[in-house]
Every structure is written in structure tokens, then in C-alpha cells.
């Protein structure tokens, strides 16, 4: 098993924790293309996978990288790729393919400043909307955004588990801050639940009876690997349960809705979040990823001043923990949303909390630096921010 | 015919290809090659992109992937690299493989991964209604070249040779009998194999270019091509008038999956201290 398990604790970089988490999840296939600030993930995979009989390949671009992991996944391997903004843009078409053809895969995006080539070595959280809506068409996708080094390791395992369980592309959003940060990871503190690994469901029927999208017993059909007697067709065209393209509206509608339902009907199994001092809060700070680290410090400082602040940190960004947030928003006077973009999480919050009509105030920075605890603290103290 | 029927998904017929289209001739030759080699159906994967020829994966009874436009080779690289024991085929057209998928094409050739690719070259984008492709000849007509195509065409086989493919062959649907052997040799080659086949499109390309009769397009293929042994004897000026057919390259060269397995064995020895890096 991975070197990570051989030690009780380790001083580790976020990107390295991500790569080791993938290996711990059973990922044995990586295809990628060099891009800052994600390249360390590829470098660790290139070093570790050969020791485990796994496969690493550096493809000619990011489009090829995601295509290769989809081919590997159809062959039966757990597979992932890692990139940053420009590469993530190139991957969008095949993310849609994975959604429609229901091919498990994990796409890691270590976010950097954008748009375009942007600021390769600087942090950003501006790919949130793209992670959710980047590919064309209505489609399901699961998005995770950890904030701590140990959590990157654990959430990477969870991402693979969810990809395999729900046959869906899962996007792990890191940002340059936590991707390149080094911290202690206490391996001995991880619970069995943290590192439990889920395998994809395989068909129990004979090849003659097999239908690749048979959903008679579950919204998520079982999946057969290539080379084991189950011959089937995979296409990016709208298809019925036989896997072959159809051109009728009823199937197009019912199959697309099923793809959405398999995620939304299992929200409680998928969604993760963290609450900090939310029990008696009057002011809620809601954020995700590395910005939550600063927000937590700001909550402490505000509490020192007698202001009842609390933090809600969304770990799962899609499906979004809307029910919990609607409930919490009814109990507060104001919601502050610090994020390293111009208001992408705020836009989601405005939608999910609409029945409550609580003021939602942005603390937005795109100045290539992390948002400091003091910036959040001062903005809230002075009653500033973007409405 | 009966032997090859077992490789077909007969319930998916009739196929979408027009009368006079060369794609069926290519598919038939492919199935005869599979049959002659008696490949285990369960150990074959076929991967295609988007376009008329890429619909072939729907008709053959293997593990099949009809991928996104231009990306068949990249998907197939994932399939083959993950499971090298599978025999993996790629079906593609001239636009799919050398326009939108051109980058994957040259890199699959360079990597020399053990895939067998068949390009159905019909000199046009057929499925979208006749726009000019990277192989539409100079000054021929297309819906997006209404006054003649001002661009110069790709020589696909030449591109594959230059990019490092270990086996490259070219054939035509006019000379269908030769195709079986070109494909068999490609399957037998351990490395990247390209078989480029001129397959006429009378409905779209032909109609735009006063060649709407499939027989006229067949005769065009005949006039345009020459067996490579004969072609080699021509001077450069004469060579430029014809496209050579037959096996253009067949060389021994390290194959990617094999070489990667060797580097894994090396890495494991280094990790055990049996070898110094």
C-alpha cells in the first residue's frame, strides 16, 4: 500500500496528500498534462503508480488526459486526472460525456487566477461555477472542496467512492493555497470511515441478459469492465437502457432526469459540510476551501469582541447543502460570503436562501492573494462588503 | 458472409450509410480480417469518434465506445494502456482524425501504442452535410468551399509515417480484396498501425464534384492511386500525381505498453534496493 500508511504522521504538501489519497482509494490509472499549480499531483503519481503496478501517462493535452481516464475507467480501472483552470476548460466536453455515459472518474482542479492563462502561480476560487455548469447540457456532477491537508487526503478517497458508487464524474476543487501548503497529516488519527473504499457495482446477470443501463433495481446501473464477456456499446448520444442511441423525446427526458435524480435523491449520502459556532450565531460566514481557514480565525476574533459570528463551510459544492443553509439562514441577521472570486458562492446562496430574504454580503478578492482573517474581520466590523 | 455475421449487431441494421458509400466495404474487409485471425470477440474493443465512419462501432459486436469528436485515439489509449491484453481498434474519418483529432493522431503514432486504426478517408465532412475537410483536394468543391477549396490537403499516411507509426498502409474500396491483408498485417504489428482507406462519398463529396455516380468515384480512386512498388520507380514529378497504395511502412519499434511495463519492473527493483537508480 501507499507510503502514506507506513508512517504515523507526515509533513506533506496538499497536492501530495491528494495524490496519496487517490492511491489509497484504489486509483491505479492517471493521465495528465503539466500545469501549474497542479503538476505535483502528476509527479507523485508518476513515481508511485509504477511501484503498485498502476499506470501513469502524460498525454498530449488535457482533452486527451480526460479521454484516456474515461477509456481506462471503462476498462475497469479507477482513474483520475489533475489540472488547473485552462486545462479544466479543455476537459469540459468529456466531463459531459462522462456524465451522460455514466463513467466513474475524478477530475482534480487546483484553481489558479483566471480567466485565460490568468495568474498561474496565484490562488483563486473562481472555477466554482465552471465545476458545476462547465459542460453543456443539463447534467449531474459532484463537486468537493476541502480546506485542510488531512481533509484533502480523506476527501480524495471520498471523491473516488462517490464516482464509483454513483457512476458520475466527481470534481475535486483545490486552490493554490492548500495545493501548495505543507502541513502535518496525522495518519493514525484517520478513522476507518475516513479511509473506507467503495468499489463499483458489477452486473450479476449473465452477459446474454446484460443491459448496460438497466435501472430496474437502482437509479445507478451496474457496470461491467471490458474483457469479461459483457459486450456493450457506450455513446455520448442520448441512449436507452440498451446503451444504443435513440432519437425520441420521452427517453431523452426520462434518462436525463434519472441522471439528475441519482444524485439529488442521494444528497444525504453525498453532502458534507462543517459548522463552527453556528448554534447561537447572529452573523453567518459561509465559504469554502482555503478561505474557510481565514474565516474561522475571523469568527474567533469577532466572538472576542462579543459579536455572535459562526461559520458554515460547504465541503460539497454540488449537490449544494441547500436545506441546511436555508435552515441556518432563517436564524441569522446577515450572511457574509468571503471568496476568492467576484461572488460565485454568493450567487448560489442568494438562490437557496431566497425564501428567507436575509442580506447576503460578499467579501471578494481577486488580487492574487489569499483572503486574510483580518480582511474578513474588518469588513464585518465596519459593515462593509459587496451587496 | 455467414462467418462474419457473428461479429455484427444485426438488430442495429439497416445502417445509416448512403447508397454507394464506401464505409460498408471497409467494415466488411475489417470483419473478414477479424474472422481470418479468429480473434476472441470478448477481448476486442472498438473505439470511434464522431462522423459517418465513426458510427461503425454501433454495428460491431465487441466492447465499443462511440466517443466525442476527434478523441477516439485518446479514449483508446486509456483502454489499451489499462488492459494491454485487449485488441483495440479505432475507427475514424479524415476530419475526425486529422482536423479536430490531429494532435491525438500524431502523438499516438509517436507513442507507438499497440492500436490498429482504420481511417475512412472520404475527403469531406459527410454527416454535417459536405463541408471541406483536411483531405478535400485543392480546388474541389464543398458546401463551405463553394468556389473551390483554396487549402492544400493532408497526406494522412505520410503524416503517420513522419510521426513515427510502426505500420502504415493505404488501400481503396476500389481494390477491396487487398484491404483484408492490409488490416491483418496491421493487427499483427505490435505497435501503432494505421490503415488509411479511400472510401467514396457519392452523396455529398461526389454530388459537389460531378462524381455523384459511385462508379465514377471508384474510377477516380483507380486513377489516383498506384501500388507502392510501381510508384517507387517513378520520378518525383510523376510521384506527385499518384497516391501509393499497399504497405508504406512496417518497422520494428519499441511499443509503449511493453516499454512502460519494463519501467515499472525497474522502479520496483529500485524500491527494493535491488537496483540503484
XYZ file of C-alpha atoms in Angstrom:
664
model
C 0.000 0.000 0.000
C 0.936 3.613 -0.273
C 3.845 5.013 1.655
C 1.405 7.294 3.489
C 0.076 4.388 5.527
C 3.502 3.280 6.660
C 4.009 6.369 8.781
C 2.012 7.636 11.739
C 2.265 11.216 10.679
C 3.771 13.034 7.802
C 4.725 16.580 6.817
C 3.048 16.756 3.474
C 2.023 19.123 0.688
C -1.659 19.437 -0.250
C -1.120 18.197 -3.797
C 0.887 15.263 -2.444
C -1.894 14.420 0.026
C -4.301 14.441 -2.893
C -2.186 12.017 -4.950
C -1.719 9.684 -1.975
C -5.447 9.853 -1.254
C -6.146 8.775 -4.834
C -3.790 5.831 -4.451
C -5.375 4.916 -1.102
C -8.770 4.970 -2.853
C -7.536 2.364 -5.312
C -6.760 4.660 -8.241
C -4.334 2.823 -10.499
C -4.592 4.945 -13.623
C -3.572 8.564 -14.056
C -3.389 10.566 -17.264
C -2.471 14.227 -17.167
C -0.773 17.198 -18.740
C 1.634 19.520 -16.880
C 0.058 22.669 -15.486
C 0.770 24.928 -12.526
C -0.284 24.674 -9.708
C -1.329 21.023 -10.048
C 1.785 19.377 -11.510
C 2.947 17.856 -8.204
C -0.063 15.533 -8.301
C 1.102 14.103 -11.645
C 4.684 13.901 -10.373
C 3.703 11.880 -7.298
C 1.514 9.589 -9.411
C 4.348 9.086 -11.932
C 6.592 7.994 -9.071
C 4.158 5.906 -7.019
C 1.935 4.133 -9.559
C 4.702 2.027 -11.175
C 5.513 0.617 -7.722
C 1.925 -0.622 -7.430
C 1.541 -1.983 -10.950
C -0.538 1.073 -11.850
C -0.387 3.174 -14.986
C 0.758 6.755 -15.472
C 0.774 8.502 -18.824
C 1.460 12.108 -19.729
C -0.897 12.818 -22.605
C -0.571 15.426 -25.357
C -3.127 17.782 -23.774
C -5.905 17.909 -21.190
C -8.567 16.771 -23.658
C -6.570 13.595 -24.231
C -5.955 13.236 -20.498
C -9.610 13.064 -19.561
C -10.399 10.901 -22.605
C -7.714 8.426 -21.529
C -9.051 8.156 -17.980
C -12.549 7.532 -19.343
C -11.193 4.726 -21.535
C -9.341 3.279 -18.541
C -12.443 3.527 -16.367
C -14.492 1.633 -18.966
C -11.756 -0.988 -18.886
C -12.404 -1.343 -15.147
C -9.764 0.864 -13.526
C -10.288 3.643 -11.008
C -8.838 6.639 -12.799
C -8.203 10.337 -12.331
C -6.568 13.385 -13.856
C -5.380 16.665 -12.331
C -5.240 20.120 -13.859
C -5.865 23.829 -13.350
C -8.160 26.410 -14.988
C -7.014 26.355 -18.636
C -6.837 22.567 -18.667
C -10.141 22.300 -16.842
C -11.724 24.380 -19.609
C -10.376 21.955 -22.216
C -11.801 18.981 -20.310
C -15.380 20.220 -20.239
C -16.725 18.350 -23.268
C -15.573 14.986 -21.969
C -16.860 15.757 -18.464
C -20.258 15.911 -20.146
C -19.500 12.616 -21.884
C -18.708 11.021 -18.511
C -21.967 12.404 -17.086
C -24.105 11.054 -19.906
C -22.308 7.735 -20.421
C -22.052 7.370 -16.609
C -18.329 6.684 -16.440
C -16.782 6.998 -12.963
C -13.818 9.370 -12.859
C -12.225 12.012 -10.643
C -11.024 15.355 -12.007
C -8.828 17.400 -9.687
C -8.709 21.131 -10.410
C -6.172 23.088 -8.396
C -7.647 26.525 -9.029
C -5.462 29.464 -10.087
C -6.264 33.018 -11.109
C -8.188 33.372 -14.367
C -9.646 33.960 -16.887
C -7.469 32.553 -19.685
C -3.838 31.940 -18.711
C -4.528 34.291 -15.810
C -2.145 34.031 -12.875
C -0.667 30.536 -12.882
C 1.066 30.672 -9.511
C -1.623 32.557 -7.598
C -4.658 31.313 -5.712
C -8.260 31.648 -6.801
C -11.664 30.127 -6.202
C -13.151 31.287 -9.451
C -13.870 27.898 -11.055
C -16.820 27.095 -8.795
C -19.485 27.839 -11.402
C -17.479 26.086 -14.097
C -17.185 22.976 -11.944
C -20.947 22.874 -11.627
C -22.029 24.146 -15.037
C -18.926 23.955 -17.254
C -20.050 21.365 -19.762
C -23.044 21.959 -22.000
C -26.453 20.477 -21.301
C -28.235 19.599 -18.082
C -26.019 17.163 -16.286
C -25.157 15.935 -12.815
C -21.749 16.382 -11.277
C -20.406 16.100 -7.743
C -18.006 18.808 -6.538
C -15.898 18.673 -3.362
C -13.689 21.419 -1.923
C -11.586 20.509 1.118
C -9.783 23.116 3.242
C -7.197 21.178 5.245
C -4.343 18.884 4.302
C -5.667 15.760 6.045
C -9.063 16.548 4.617
C -7.622 16.619 1.088
C -6.389 13.055 1.621
C -9.734 11.876 3.020
C -11.921 13.783 0.552
C -9.950 12.434 -2.388
C -10.878 8.941 -1.188
C -14.497 10.073 -0.819
C -14.464 11.507 -4.349
C -13.409 8.152 -5.782
C -16.015 6.368 -3.664
C -18.782 8.639 -4.896
C -17.626 8.408 -8.526
C -17.732 4.610 -8.371
C -20.951 4.414 -6.367
C -22.945 6.845 -8.495
C -21.153 6.432 -11.849
C -20.579 10.156 -12.148
C -17.637 12.485 -12.733
C -16.510 13.936 -9.406
C -14.589 17.198 -9.366
C -12.213 17.907 -6.522
C -11.588 21.642 -6.284
C -8.387 22.577 -4.530
C -6.876 26.034 -4.717
C -3.279 27.097 -4.993
C -3.154 27.908 -1.263
C -3.918 24.411 0.002
C -2.425 22.684 -3.048
C 0.993 24.088 -2.249
C 0.666 24.408 1.536
C 2.612 21.956 3.664
C 1.238 20.732 6.955
C 1.324 17.776 9.303
C -1.007 14.942 8.410
C -1.764 12.614 11.304
C -2.396 9.331 9.582
C -3.087 7.491 12.833
C -5.995 9.829 13.557
C -7.876 8.881 10.402
C -10.893 6.703 11.145
C -11.916 3.544 9.311
C -14.805 5.534 7.820
C -12.398 8.189 6.574
C -10.397 5.724 4.525
C -13.063 3.140 3.638
C -13.006 2.312 -0.067
C -16.056 1.595 -2.232
C -15.902 -0.479 -5.431
C -18.265 -0.100 -8.370
C -21.225 -2.460 -8.590
C -20.797 -5.158 -11.228
C -23.592 -6.956 -13.062
C -24.965 -10.153 -11.519
C -26.755 -11.301 -14.680
C -25.166 -13.305 -17.495
C -23.666 -11.463 -20.486
C -26.668 -12.543 -22.588
C -29.106 -10.842 -20.217
C -26.899 -7.803 -19.552
C -28.109 -4.324 -20.396
C -25.549 -1.593 -19.665
C -28.085 0.959 -18.413
C -30.539 -1.345 -16.698
C -32.004 0.696 -13.855
C -34.728 -1.741 -12.819
C -33.262 -2.203 -9.337
C -31.442 1.107 -8.810
C -31.065 4.585 -10.272
C -27.405 3.669 -10.762
C -26.916 0.774 -13.187
C -24.192 -1.822 -12.521
C -21.097 -1.517 -14.712
C -19.183 -4.273 -16.494
C -15.473 -3.900 -17.225
C -14.218 -4.588 -20.751
C -12.790 -8.011 -21.467
C -15.025 -10.106 -19.216
C -17.630 -11.293 -21.677
C -20.019 -8.364 -21.347
C -20.043 -6.694 -24.743
C -21.823 -3.378 -24.799
C -21.897 -0.015 -26.551
C -21.055 3.330 -24.957
C -22.031 6.588 -26.629
C -22.317 10.294 -25.931
C -25.603 10.318 -27.826
C -28.817 10.084 -25.820
C -29.338 6.347 -25.389
C -31.801 3.955 -23.821
C -31.024 1.192 -21.347
C -29.503 -0.954 -24.097
C -26.787 1.706 -24.493
C -27.678 2.429 -28.132
C -28.691 5.866 -29.381
C -32.361 6.755 -29.626
C -33.972 9.850 -31.006
C -37.161 10.081 -29.018
C -38.033 12.882 -26.673
C -39.512 10.738 -23.935
C -36.288 8.760 -23.486
C -34.168 11.921 -23.703
C -36.214 13.480 -20.936
C -36.578 10.463 -18.676
C -32.911 9.437 -18.922
C -31.614 12.964 -18.274
C -33.927 13.272 -15.283
C -32.717 9.910 -13.981
C -29.119 11.142 -14.213
C -30.076 14.123 -12.050
C -32.171 12.048 -9.654
C -29.426 9.545 -8.916
C -27.510 12.441 -7.356
C -30.311 14.538 -5.833
C -32.129 11.581 -4.294
C -28.889 10.598 -2.577
C -27.912 14.060 -1.343
C -27.783 12.965 2.279
C -25.218 10.309 1.389
C -23.100 12.728 -0.629
C -23.195 16.118 1.102
C -20.546 17.093 3.645
C -20.158 20.393 5.438
C -18.657 21.841 8.615
C -20.401 24.082 11.131
C -18.388 26.179 13.584
C -20.123 28.126 16.350
C -23.413 28.159 14.462
C -25.675 27.283 17.434
C -26.230 30.837 18.676
C -24.891 32.871 15.747
C -26.410 36.146 14.563
C -23.931 36.541 11.704
C -23.049 33.637 9.460
C -19.907 33.461 7.404
C -20.370 30.998 4.584
C -17.438 29.947 2.439
C -15.432 27.007 1.116
C -11.877 25.814 0.539
C -8.859 27.637 1.897
C -10.826 30.851 2.605
C -12.621 28.960 5.386
C -9.336 28.759 7.284
C -9.229 32.553 7.479
C -12.951 32.734 8.189
C -12.560 30.504 11.237
C -9.949 32.820 12.706
C -12.221 35.793 11.950
C -15.109 34.099 13.803
C -12.884 33.730 16.876
C -11.851 37.406 16.736
C -15.465 38.542 16.329
C -16.513 36.363 19.266
C -13.746 38.021 21.326
C -15.491 41.326 20.531
C -18.827 39.937 21.661
C -20.219 39.505 18.122
C -22.018 36.195 17.730
C -20.461 35.035 14.483
C -20.442 31.477 13.146
C -19.043 29.644 10.131
C -20.704 27.356 7.657
C -18.157 25.683 5.407
C -19.558 23.861 2.384
C -17.320 20.870 1.620
C -19.678 19.559 -1.053
C -20.448 22.366 -3.507
C -22.583 20.210 -5.794
C -25.074 18.987 -4.811
C -25.193 22.067 -2.605
C -26.257 21.730 1.069
C -29.260 23.950 0.376
C -31.641 22.555 3.005
C -29.159 23.088 5.816
C -28.347 26.593 4.610
C -31.973 27.563 4.258
C -32.494 26.441 7.850
C -29.440 28.313 9.156
C -30.164 31.473 7.158
C -33.555 31.807 8.877
C -31.717 32.181 12.192
C -29.240 34.935 11.280
C -29.325 38.662 10.542
C -26.647 38.696 7.897
C -24.622 36.283 5.810
C -21.075 37.181 4.777
C -19.538 35.273 1.895
C -15.765 35.633 1.585
C -14.393 34.001 -1.564
C -11.507 34.494 -3.998
C -13.805 35.384 -6.892
C -16.435 38.019 -7.648
C -19.363 36.290 -5.981
C -19.929 32.771 -7.303
C -20.849 31.157 -3.978
C -22.882 34.256 -3.117
C -24.943 33.670 -6.257
C -25.775 30.144 -5.099
C -26.640 31.404 -1.612
C -28.926 34.101 -2.974
C -30.869 31.380 -4.725
C -31.058 28.810 -1.943
C -31.911 31.304 0.828
C -34.427 33.317 -1.195
C -37.482 32.404 0.947
C -35.697 33.913 3.965
C -34.537 37.181 2.353
C -31.545 37.700 4.623
C -28.876 40.201 3.467
C -26.021 38.368 1.761
C -22.796 40.341 1.640
C -19.752 39.427 -0.392
C -16.150 39.756 0.697
C -14.490 39.258 -2.649
C -10.823 39.389 -3.569
C -9.198 38.655 -6.899
C -5.894 40.309 -6.023
C -3.845 37.079 -6.337
C -3.537 36.742 -2.542
C -5.462 34.643 -0.044
C -8.157 36.481 1.932
C -6.710 37.168 5.365
C -8.611 36.680 8.660
C -8.257 40.403 9.286
C -9.876 41.348 5.976
C -12.923 39.279 6.895
C -12.932 40.575 10.475
C -12.587 44.248 9.469
C -15.223 44.029 6.738
C -17.758 42.585 9.155
C -16.839 45.004 11.960
C -17.207 48.007 9.667
C -20.351 46.659 7.997
C -18.741 46.870 4.564
C -18.715 44.382 1.696
C -20.469 43.876 -1.635
C -24.223 43.546 -1.727
C -20.677 -13.828 -45.302
C -22.062 -16.190 -42.653
C -18.764 -16.281 -40.756
C -18.634 -12.554 -40.306
C -22.252 -12.196 -39.263
C -21.361 -13.329 -35.765
C -19.394 -10.103 -35.340
C -22.333 -7.901 -36.286
C -25.119 -6.457 -34.148
C -27.646 -7.423 -36.773
C -30.556 -5.839 -34.899
C -28.921 -2.444 -35.492
C -29.388 -2.678 -39.258
C -30.185 -1.093 -41.662
C -27.122 1.114 -41.188
C -27.126 4.885 -41.649
C -24.724 4.942 -44.617
C -25.986 6.167 -48.009
C -26.218 4.000 -51.135
C -22.822 3.987 -52.855
C -20.926 4.886 -49.671
C -17.607 3.093 -49.249
C -17.895 2.626 -45.492
C -19.660 -0.748 -45.750
C -16.854 -2.086 -47.967
C -14.297 -1.059 -45.348
C -16.320 -2.562 -42.497
C -16.716 -5.816 -44.421
C -12.965 -6.032 -45.009
C -12.362 -5.350 -41.313
C -14.688 -8.186 -40.301
C -13.058 -10.603 -42.756
C -9.690 -9.731 -41.198
C -11.020 -10.377 -37.677
C -12.513 -13.647 -38.867
C -9.315 -14.815 -40.526
C -7.376 -14.143 -37.315
C -10.175 -15.759 -35.294
C -9.960 -13.104 -32.569
C -11.878 -13.701 -29.326
C -14.843 -11.333 -29.527
C -14.735 -10.696 -25.769
C -11.154 -9.482 -25.938
C -11.721 -6.905 -28.676
C -12.604 -3.252 -28.127
C -13.504 -0.834 -30.918
C -13.419 2.909 -30.362
C -14.613 5.655 -32.711
C -15.073 9.407 -32.800
C -17.843 11.367 -34.493
C -18.892 11.273 -38.127
C -20.312 8.796 -40.635
C -17.493 6.254 -40.322
C -17.482 6.513 -36.533
C -20.975 5.005 -36.469
C -19.262 1.690 -37.323
C -18.757 0.919 -33.628
C -22.527 0.631 -33.212
C -22.688 -2.223 -35.714
C -19.879 -4.486 -34.469
C -20.408 -6.822 -31.531
C -17.396 -6.066 -29.348
C -16.882 -3.719 -26.414
C -17.460 -0.476 -28.271
C -17.124 3.221 -27.496
C -18.563 5.954 -29.697
C -16.629 8.864 -28.158
C -16.530 12.628 -28.631
C -15.383 14.230 -31.898
C -11.701 13.665 -32.538
C -10.991 11.902 -29.270
C -11.237 8.220 -30.204
C -7.468 7.677 -30.052
C -7.201 9.254 -26.606
C -10.023 7.074 -25.234
C -8.480 4.036 -26.944
C -5.103 4.856 -25.378
C -6.792 4.638 -21.973
C -8.477 1.332 -22.811
C -5.322 -0.291 -24.198
C -2.938 1.035 -21.546
C -5.292 -0.054 -18.745
C -5.839 -3.505 -20.294
C -2.998 -4.323 -22.729
C -4.401 -7.833 -23.236
C -7.299 -6.382 -25.266
C -7.029 -5.956 -29.033
C -8.127 -2.369 -29.593
C -9.342 -0.878 -32.879
C -10.031 2.736 -33.705
C -12.417 3.804 -36.488
C -12.198 7.378 -37.631
C -12.744 9.663 -40.581
C -10.458 12.201 -42.251
C -11.905 15.161 -40.331
C -12.199 13.308 -37.032
C -8.608 12.048 -37.135
C -6.652 14.858 -38.767
C -8.593 18.069 -38.042
C -10.160 18.052 -34.579
C -8.198 14.937 -33.541
C -4.946 15.759 -35.302
C -2.942 16.212 -32.131
C -4.004 12.837 -30.733
C -3.200 11.255 -34.102
C 0.421 12.353 -34.296
C 1.005 11.512 -30.630
C -0.489 8.016 -30.903
C 1.878 7.459 -33.850
C 4.829 8.825 -31.873
C 3.978 6.828 -28.737
C 3.680 3.679 -30.891
C 0.943 2.257 -28.679
C -0.433 -1.055 -29.932
C -3.677 0.160 -31.527
C -4.959 -0.597 -35.008
C -6.574 2.451 -36.547
C -8.678 2.449 -39.689
C -9.290 5.849 -41.244
C -12.189 6.003 -43.685
C -10.970 8.856 -45.892
C -13.850 10.269 -47.925
C -12.374 13.758 -48.435
C -15.360 15.522 -46.870
C -17.442 16.056 -43.717
C -20.360 13.859 -44.715
C -22.527 13.784 -41.611
C -22.735 17.565 -41.306
C -23.602 17.982 -44.962
C -20.457 18.352 -47.058
C -18.051 20.891 -45.607
C -14.424 20.677 -46.776
C -12.079 18.517 -44.695
C -8.279 18.377 -44.316
C -8.212 15.896 -47.221
C -10.521 17.695 -49.647
C -8.273 18.153 -52.691
C -7.178 21.609 -53.794
C -9.905 23.438 -55.753
C -12.503 20.692 -55.258
C -15.919 21.822 -54.089
C -17.659 21.587 -50.743
C -20.552 23.410 -49.059
C -18.000 25.628 -47.305
C -15.830 25.812 -50.431
C -18.465 26.927 -52.950
C -15.814 28.482 -55.243
C -13.270 25.686 -54.784
C -11.064 24.696 -51.838
C -8.134 27.116 -51.503
C -6.335 24.861 -48.956
C -3.813 22.095 -49.576
C -4.799 18.595 -48.384
C -3.106 16.342 -45.849
C -1.390 13.158 -46.929
C -2.639 11.142 -43.938
C -0.417 8.103 -44.422
C 2.605 10.334 -44.953
C 1.748 12.162 -41.756
C 1.601 8.865 -39.835
C 4.970 7.734 -41.209
C 6.572 11.057 -40.309
C 5.049 10.980 -36.812
C 6.559 7.567 -36.095
C 3.854 4.929 -36.624
C 5.412 1.471 -36.974
C 2.911 0.234 -39.582
C 1.217 2.342 -42.223
C -0.804 1.055 -45.159
C -3.121 2.641 -47.675
C -5.907 0.998 -49.631
C -9.021 1.839 -51.576
C -12.538 0.478 -51.693
C -11.923 0.017 -55.440
C -9.363 -2.630 -54.552
C -11.382 -4.150 -51.699
C -9.740 -7.572 -51.936
C -6.411 -6.065 -50.873
C -7.874 -4.492 -47.716
C -8.182 -7.731 -45.672
C -4.470 -8.330 -45.860
C -3.551 -4.720 -45.081
C -5.736 -4.869 -41.955
C -4.466 -8.304 -40.858
C -0.855 -7.099 -41.101
C -1.855 -4.050 -39.057
C -3.407 -6.175 -36.313
C -0.352 -8.410 -36.241
C 2.009 -5.453 -35.888
C 2.973 -4.826 -32.250
C 2.733 -1.047 -32.206
C 0.625 1.698 -33.725
C -0.866 0.616 -37.046
C -2.687 2.889 -39.444
C -4.683 1.654 -42.404
C -5.901 4.614 -44.450
C -8.678 3.631 -46.823
C -10.122 5.816 -49.565
C -13.869 5.355 -49.194
C -16.046 7.284 -51.638
C -18.854 9.605 -50.598
C -21.063 9.966 -53.697
C -23.937 11.637 -51.841
C -22.025 14.630 -50.568
C -18.495 14.807 -52.000
C -19.479 13.273 -55.325
C -22.503 15.464 -55.873
C -20.462 18.616 -55.232
C -17.753 17.492 -57.662
C -19.589 15.991 -60.637
C -18.854 12.476 -59.338
C -22.273 11.596 -57.927
C -22.253 8.203 -59.604
C -20.458 5.786 -57.210
C -18.810 4.081 -60.199
C -17.247 7.402 -61.240
C -15.807 7.795 -57.730
C -14.417 4.251 -57.851
C -12.731 5.071 -61.156
C -11.346 8.266 -59.606
C -9.755 6.120 -56.859
C -8.272 3.848 -59.505
C -6.774 6.739 -61.473
C -5.459 8.474 -58.357
C -3.607 5.523 -56.810
C -0.784 3.156 -57.726
C 0.768 0.131 -55.934
C 3.715 1.378 -53.904
C 6.311 -0.848 -55.638
C 5.381 0.667 -59.005
C 5.106 4.176 -57.531
C 8.626 3.924 -56.088
C 10.037 3.628 -59.592
C 8.567 6.949 -60.737
C 10.479 10.209 -60.784
C 9.413 12.905 -58.306
C 7.270 14.801 -60.780
C 5.309 11.645 -61.651
C 5.104 10.561 -57.990
C 3.237 13.739 -57.129
C 0.394 12.710 -59.463
C -0.409 9.469 -57.617
C -1.015 8.187 -54.105
C 0.864 4.943 -53.396
C -1.165 2.017 -52.019
C -0.124 -1.088 -50.094
C 2.190 -1.285 -47.093
C 4.078 2.002 -46.849
C 5.880 1.364 -43.557
C 6.369 -1.770 -41.476
C 9.173 -1.429 -38.942
C 10.130 -2.910 -35.572
C 10.000 -0.290 -32.865
C 9.508 -0.402 -29.064
C 5.810 -0.466 -28.163
C 4.530 1.854 -25.415
C 2.682 -0.603 -23.112
C 5.606 -3.048 -23.221
C 8.134 -0.319 -22.506
C 6.044 1.032 -19.628
C 5.860 -2.458 -18.090
C 9.660 -2.591 -18.244
C 9.998 0.752 -16.467
C 7.582 -0.474 -13.758
C 9.747 -3.548 -13.193
C 12.777 -1.250 -12.967
C 11.007 1.053 -10.482
C 10.076 -1.896 -8.281
C 13.669 -3.146 -8.267
C 14.889 0.304 -7.288
C 12.319 0.439 -4.464
C 13.514 -2.935 -3.154
C 17.133 -1.789 -3.288
C 17.995 -4.371 -5.948
C 18.930 -1.669 -8.398
C 20.492 1.745 -7.951
C 18.600 4.458 -9.760
